[in-house]
Coordinates of C-alpha atoms in Angstrom, one line a residue:
X275 CA -8.0 14.9 4.3
X276 CA -5.0 14.5 6.6
X277 CA -3.6 11.4 8.4
X278 CA -1.8 8.2 7.7
X279 CA -2.3 5.5 5.1
X280 CA -1.1 2.0 6.0
X281 CA -0.2 -0.3 3.2
X282 CA -0.8 -4.1 3.6
X283 CA 0.1 -7.2 1.7
X284 CA -2.9 -9.3 2.8
X285 CA -2.8 -9.0 6.6
X286 CA 0.9 -7.9 6.8
X287 CA 1.8 -4.2 7.2
X288 CA 4.4 -3.4 4.6
X289 CA 4.7 0.4 5.3
X290 CA 2.9 3.6 6.1
X291 CA 2.8 7.0 4.4
X292 CA 1.4 10.5 5.3
X293 CA -1.5 11.5 3.2
X294 CA -0.5 14.4 0.9
X295 CA -3.5 16.1 -0.6
X296 CA -5.6 13.2 -1.7
X297 CA -2.9 10.6 -2.3
X298 CA -0.2 8.6 -0.5
X299 CA 2.6 6.6 -1.9
X300 CA 4.9 3.8 -0.8
X301 CA 8.1 2.7 -2.5
X302 CA 9.4 -0.8 -1.7
X303 CA 12.3 -2.9 -2.9
X304 CA 11.6 -5.8 -0.5
X305 CA 8.6 -7.7 -1.9
X306 CA 9.3 -11.3 -2.4
X307 CA 9.0 -12.9 -5.8
X308 CA 5.4 -14.0 -6.4
X309 CA 1.9 -12.6 -6.2
X310 CA 0.8 -10.0 -3.6
X311 CA -2.6 -8.6 -2.6
X312 CA -1.9 -4.9 -1.7
X313 CA -4.4 -2.6 0.1
X314 CA -4.2 0.9 1.4
X315 CA -6.0 1.6 4.7
X316 CA -6.8 5.2 5.6
X317 CA -7.2 5.7 9.3
X318 CA -9.6 8.7 9.0
X319 CA -9.6 11.9 11.0
X320 CA -12.2 14.3 12.6
X321 CA -13.6 15.2 9.1
X322 CA -13.1 12.0 7.1
X323 CA -14.1 8.4 7.7
X324 CA -11.6 5.5 7.7
X325 CA -11.6 3.5 4.5
X326 CA -9.8 0.7 2.7
X327 CA -8.9 0.5 -1.0
X328 CA -9.8 -2.2 -3.4
X329 CA -7.2 -4.9 -3.6
X330 CA -4.3 -4.3 -6.1
X331 CA -2.9 -7.6 -7.4
X332 CA 0.9 -7.1 -7.8
X333 CA 3.2 -9.7 -9.3
X334 CA 7.0 -9.6 -8.6
X335 CA 9.2 -11.6 -10.9
X336 CA 13.0 -12.2 -11.3
X337 CA 14.4 -10.0 -14.0
X338 CA 15.8 -11.8 -17.0
X339 CA 19.5 -12.2 -17.2
X340 CA 21.3 -10.6 -20.1

């Protein structure tokens, strides 16, 4: 497959990535503290249908002070 994967936190787009083989990745440092429901949406192409991943529940917390 080829194309773009759009990552969302609920309905908010948080980034995009080009599909590389069968995977795409997104690195962020800007998610707010709290819970997030992340999905990856593949737009499809001439040979593969569009699809959306299952929800990944991600929790961001404040690191402890030393």
